[in-house]
One Martini backbone bead per residue (centre of mass of N, CA, C, O) as a GRO file, in nm:
protein
  230
    1MET     BB    1  -1.981   0.189   0.912
    2ALA     BB    2  -1.690   0.067   1.012
    3GLY     BB    3  -1.564   0.374   1.003
    4VAL     BB    4  -1.678   0.548   1.240
    5LEU     BB    5  -1.519   0.449   1.529
    6PRO     BB    6  -1.212   0.472   1.402
    7PHE     BB    7  -1.241   0.769   1.358
    8GLY     BB    8  -1.274   0.867   1.617
    9ILE     BB    9  -1.025   0.763   1.764
   10LEU     BB   10  -0.831   0.924   1.568
   11ILE     BB   11  -0.908   1.197   1.641
   12VAL     BB   12  -0.824   1.151   1.961
   13ALA     BB   13  -0.517   1.046   1.895
   14HIS     BB   14  -0.363   1.255   1.706
   15PRO     BB   15  -0.229   1.435   1.908
   16LEU     BB   16  -0.055   1.214   2.055
   17ALA     BB   17   0.095   1.135   1.824
   18LEU     BB   18   0.238   1.398   1.740
   19ILE     BB   19   0.400   1.420   2.005
   20PHE     BB   20   0.503   1.101   2.056
   21ASP     BB   21   0.470   0.991   1.696
   22PRO     BB   22   0.521   1.145   1.420
   23TYR     BB   23   0.616   0.903   1.215
   24LYS     BB   24   0.502   0.620   1.289
   25THR     BB   25   0.227   0.581   1.470
   26LYS     BB   26   0.187   0.348   1.674
   27PHE     BB   27  -0.044   0.429   1.842
   28TYR     BB   28  -0.255   0.383   1.563
   29ASN     BB   29  -0.198   0.113   1.383
   30LEU     BB   30  -0.469  -0.057   1.474
   31ILE     BB   31  -0.687   0.083   1.329
   32PRO     BB   32  -0.687   0.013   1.028
   33LYS     BB   33  -0.715  -0.282   1.054
   34LEU     BB   34  -0.996  -0.279   1.204
   35TRP     BB   35  -1.128  -0.128   0.962
   36ALA     BB   36  -1.056  -0.318   0.734
   37THR     BB   37  -1.173  -0.579   0.852
   38ALA     BB   38  -1.467  -0.478   0.892
   39SER     BB   39  -1.534  -0.407   0.588
   40ILE     BB   40  -1.470  -0.712   0.440
   41ALA     BB   41  -1.600  -0.917   0.599
   42PRO     BB   42  -1.876  -0.945   0.430
   43PHE     BB   43  -1.704  -1.006   0.132
   44PHE     BB   44  -1.407  -1.122   0.205
   45ASP     BB   45  -1.129  -1.315   0.175
   46ILE     BB   46  -0.779  -1.350   0.324
   47GLU     BB   47  -0.469  -1.474   0.201
   48LEU     BB   48  -0.172  -1.511   0.373
   49GLU     BB   49   0.171  -1.491   0.244
   50GLY     BB   50   0.465  -1.465   0.396
   51LEU     BB   51   0.487  -1.330   0.685
   52GLU     BB   52   0.802  -1.381   0.743
   53ASN     BB   53   0.910  -1.153   0.546
   54LEU     BB   54   0.868  -0.952   0.751
   55PRO     BB   55   0.968  -0.711   0.921
   56PRO     BB   56   0.988  -0.589   1.171
   57GLN     BB   57   0.773  -0.338   1.291
   58ASN     BB   58   1.021  -0.100   1.351
   59ALA     BB   59   1.128  -0.138   1.062
   60PRO     BB   60   1.207   0.002   0.797
   61ALA     BB   61   1.049   0.040   0.464
   62VAL     BB   62   0.967  -0.063   0.143
   63TYR     BB   63   0.653  -0.097  -0.011
   64VAL     BB   64   0.509  -0.308  -0.278
   65SER     BB   65   0.255  -0.320  -0.542
   66ASN     BB   66  -0.001  -0.396  -0.706
   67HIS     BB   67  -0.261  -0.260  -0.924
   68GLN     BB   68  -0.624  -0.329  -0.943
   69SER     BB   69  -0.801  -0.172  -0.687
   70ILE     BB   70  -0.967   0.026  -0.469
   71ILE     BB   71  -0.922  -0.216  -0.244
   72ASP     BB   72  -0.617  -0.255  -0.193
   73PHE     BB   73  -0.597  -0.144   0.093
   74TYR     BB   74  -0.727  -0.350   0.295
   75PRO     BB   75  -0.521  -0.584   0.287
   76LEU     BB   76  -0.275  -0.422   0.369
   77LEU     BB   77  -0.402  -0.312   0.656
   78THR     BB   78  -0.412  -0.607   0.786
   79LEU     BB   79  -0.111  -0.609   0.871
   80GLY     BB   80  -0.060  -0.360   1.079
   81ARG     BB   81   0.128  -0.145   0.921
   82SER     BB   82   0.257   0.186   0.936
   83PHE     BB   83   0.242   0.280   0.677
   84LYS     BB   84   0.269   0.517   0.402
   85PHE     BB   85   0.080   0.639   0.160
   86ILE     BB   86   0.023   0.698  -0.151
   87GLY     BB   87  -0.182   0.952  -0.307
   88LYS     BB   88  -0.430   1.072  -0.442
   89ASN     BB   89  -0.536   1.398  -0.392
   90THR     BB   90  -0.866   1.346  -0.411
   91VAL     BB   91  -0.888   1.129  -0.195
   92PHE     BB   92  -0.878   1.319   0.050
   93LEU     BB   93  -1.185   1.432  -0.009
   94TYR     BB   94  -1.295   1.194   0.121
   95PRO     BB   95  -1.529   1.103   0.329
   96GLY     BB   96  -1.348   0.946   0.603
   97ILE     BB   97  -1.101   0.807   0.418
   98GLY     BB   98  -0.947   1.075   0.342
   99TRP     BB   99  -0.926   1.176   0.627
  100ALA     BB  100  -0.781   0.953   0.765
  101MET     BB  101  -0.522   0.966   0.569
  102TYR     BB  102  -0.440   1.242   0.684
  103ILE     BB  103  -0.398   1.153   0.972
  104LEU     BB  104  -0.196   0.910   0.907
  105GLY     BB  105   0.009   1.059   0.682
  106MET     BB  106  -0.037   1.064   0.415
  107ILE     BB  107   0.059   1.107   0.065
  108PRO     BB  108  -0.010   1.354  -0.164
  109VAL     BB  109  -0.054   1.330  -0.541
  110LYS     BB  110  -0.008   1.459  -0.848
  111ARG     BB  111  -0.097   1.388  -1.146
  112MET     BB  112   0.150   1.481  -1.371
  113ASP     BB  113   0.331   1.608  -1.142
  114ILE     BB  114   0.663   1.640  -1.065
  115ARG     BB  115   0.679   1.808  -0.810
  116SER     BB  116   0.510   1.623  -0.640
  117HIS     BB  117   0.666   1.369  -0.668
  118LEU     BB  118   0.932   1.481  -0.539
  119GLU     BB  119   0.828   1.558  -0.290
  120ALA     BB  120   0.737   1.243  -0.192
  121VAL     BB  121   0.981   1.152  -0.193
  122ARG     BB  122   1.106   1.339   0.038
  123ARG     BB  123   0.921   1.261   0.238
  124CYS     BB  124   0.985   0.966   0.263
  125MET     BB  125   1.288   0.980   0.347
  126ASP     BB  126   1.228   1.132   0.607
  127LEU     BB  127   1.042   0.894   0.717
  128VAL     BB  128   1.258   0.668   0.707
  129ARG     BB  129   1.511   0.821   0.861
  130ASN     BB  130   1.286   0.795   1.126
  131GLY     BB  131   1.144   0.483   1.126
  132ALA     BB  132   0.964   0.446   0.881
  133SER     BB  133   0.720   0.355   0.653
  134VAL     BB  134   0.663   0.295   0.295
  135PHE     BB  135   0.385   0.290   0.025
  136PHE     BB  136   0.372   0.161  -0.307
  137PHE     BB  137   0.227   0.211  -0.654
  138PRO     BB  138   0.453   0.168  -0.925
  139GLU     BB  139   0.239   0.206  -1.162
  140GLY     BB  140   0.020   0.468  -1.048
  141THR     BB  141  -0.217   0.272  -1.131
  142ARG     BB  142  -0.462   0.103  -1.252
  143SER     BB  143  -0.545  -0.204  -1.389
  144LYS     BB  144  -0.772  -0.269  -1.651
  145ASP     BB  145  -0.663  -0.606  -1.738
  146GLY     BB  146  -0.432  -0.725  -1.511
  147LYS     BB  147  -0.182  -0.618  -1.613
  148LEU     BB  148   0.153  -0.540  -1.560
  149GLY     BB  149   0.313  -0.263  -1.538
  150ASP     BB  150   0.512  -0.024  -1.526
  151PHE     BB  151   0.767   0.085  -1.315
  152LYS     BB  152   0.853   0.331  -1.099
  153LYS     BB  153   1.130   0.481  -0.923
  154GLY     BB  154   1.062   0.604  -0.641
  155ALA     BB  155   1.072   0.373  -0.442
  156PHE     BB  156   1.368   0.270  -0.533
  157THR     BB  157   1.505   0.571  -0.435
  158VAL     BB  158   1.445   0.568  -0.140
  159ALA     BB  159   1.579   0.271  -0.077
  160ALA     BB  160   1.858   0.341  -0.180
  161LYS     BB  161   1.907   0.625  -0.022
  162THR     BB  162   1.846   0.470   0.284
  163GLY     BB  163   1.896   0.134   0.309
  164VAL     BB  164   1.622  -0.002   0.259
  165PRO     BB  165   1.404  -0.232   0.198
  166VAL     BB  166   1.236  -0.411   0.001
  167ILE     BB  167   0.873  -0.503  -0.028
  168PRO     BB  168   0.718  -0.721  -0.184
  169MET     BB  169   0.373  -0.759  -0.327
  170THR     BB  170   0.100  -0.983  -0.400
  171LEU     BB  171  -0.217  -0.905  -0.579
  172ILE     BB  172  -0.516  -1.117  -0.555
  173GLY     BB  173  -0.852  -1.050  -0.691
  174THR     BB  174  -0.945  -0.751  -0.663
  175GLY     BB  175  -1.013  -0.700  -0.969
  176GLU     BB  176  -1.277  -0.917  -0.945
  177ILE     BB  177  -1.439  -0.752  -0.741
  178MET     BB  178  -1.311  -0.454  -0.820
  179PRO     BB  179  -1.288  -0.315  -1.082
  180ALA     BB  180  -1.204  -0.082  -1.287
  181GLY     BB  181  -1.471   0.161  -1.315
  182MET     BB  182  -1.640  -0.047  -1.089
  183GLU     BB  183  -1.726   0.078  -0.800
  184HIS     BB  184  -2.046  -0.040  -0.774
  185VAL     BB  185  -1.888  -0.331  -0.781
  186VAL     BB  186  -1.934  -0.664  -0.565
  187ASN     BB  187  -1.781  -0.926  -0.630
  188SER     BB  188  -1.731  -1.256  -0.585
  189GLY     BB  189  -1.457  -1.371  -0.364
  190SER     BB  190  -1.076  -1.374  -0.327
  191VAL     BB  191  -0.784  -1.284  -0.138
  192LYS     BB  192  -0.444  -1.253  -0.224
  193LEU     BB  193  -0.140  -1.232  -0.008
  194ILE     BB  194   0.224  -1.201  -0.114
  195ILE     BB  195   0.506  -1.187   0.056
  196HIS     BB  196   0.839  -1.110  -0.001
  197LYS     BB  197   1.123  -1.084  -0.011
  198PRO     BB  198   1.375  -0.899   0.059
  199ILE     BB  199   1.546  -0.625  -0.094
  200LYS     BB  200   1.847  -0.497  -0.169
  201GLY     BB  201   2.029  -0.162  -0.252
  202SER     BB  202   2.187   0.106  -0.487
  203ASP     BB  203   1.995   0.048  -0.747
  204PRO     BB  204   1.691   0.134  -0.850
  205GLU     BB  205   1.667  -0.017  -1.101
  206ILE     BB  206   1.730  -0.314  -0.993
  207LEU     BB  207   1.486  -0.285  -0.793
  208ARG     BB  208   1.283  -0.260  -1.000
  209GLN     BB  209   1.302  -0.532  -1.160
  210LEU     BB  210   1.308  -0.743  -0.901
  211ALA     BB  211   1.007  -0.648  -0.817
  212ARG     BB  212   0.861  -0.691  -1.091
  213ASN     BB  213   0.943  -0.999  -1.144
  214THR     BB  214   0.823  -1.115  -0.887
  215ILE     BB  215   0.537  -1.036  -0.951
  216LEU     BB  216   0.493  -1.154  -1.223
  217ASP     BB  217   0.555  -1.446  -1.176
  218THR     BB  218   0.320  -1.498  -0.975
  219LEU     BB  219   0.106  -1.418  -1.131
  220SER     BB  220   0.165  -1.643  -1.336
  221VAL     BB  221   0.131  -1.889  -1.133
  222GLU     BB  222  -0.163  -1.824  -1.021
  223ALA     BB  223  -0.311  -1.843  -1.327
  224GLN     BB  224  -0.224  -2.137  -1.345
  225LYS     BB  225  -0.371  -2.248  -1.100
  226LYS     BB  226  -0.643  -2.157  -1.197
  227ASN     BB  227  -0.655  -2.307  -1.472
  228ARG     BB  228  -0.645  -2.602  -1.351
  229LEU     BB  229  -0.903  -2.576  -1.176
  230SER     BB  230  -1.094  -2.499  -1.428
   0.00000   0.00000   0.00000
């Protein structure tokens, strides 16, 4: 329901954005923020930490985060950044959200298809070199048990080859509100999104390790805080 009006605005704005701003799509980057905020407002609150670590609005970067739930996209979109998501190709078939992802220039990927992944990395590098930002869930899939999975190299290859910073972000709480495999459930709770300091480098493997360790350490600290409070 909350997405109907923003989706209509996207349809109208899409031709203009393609003409005047085909890479960054600044013309309507506020629409996803409004849509996400309106969609989650009745269900949970979001606490944002580390906003000072975000690069300037127009500066290209590679954003990465842990992946706990299908609702992870919503807190990220409330940042109002015009990054392009890498998403599973089947999600683009969903009425409403899938169509909006296509219009916003999100990049579909076929799971377990190496050609599809290589093409997505190529498209991401093209976007970044033209001033846009991209977003990856480097685990590749949602965590079933809340533990952080291994990070794939794609995001960090894009950052290393284009010279832009990696912005690690840690999502906390989404997996408890809507666990993986239980998309029919919306539990009570709150979400915390922590934006970490940018990291730069020319070695994808070092970038991958630094980003994963940053998020892993933060998840550990936040879990200890929660245990003390309980």
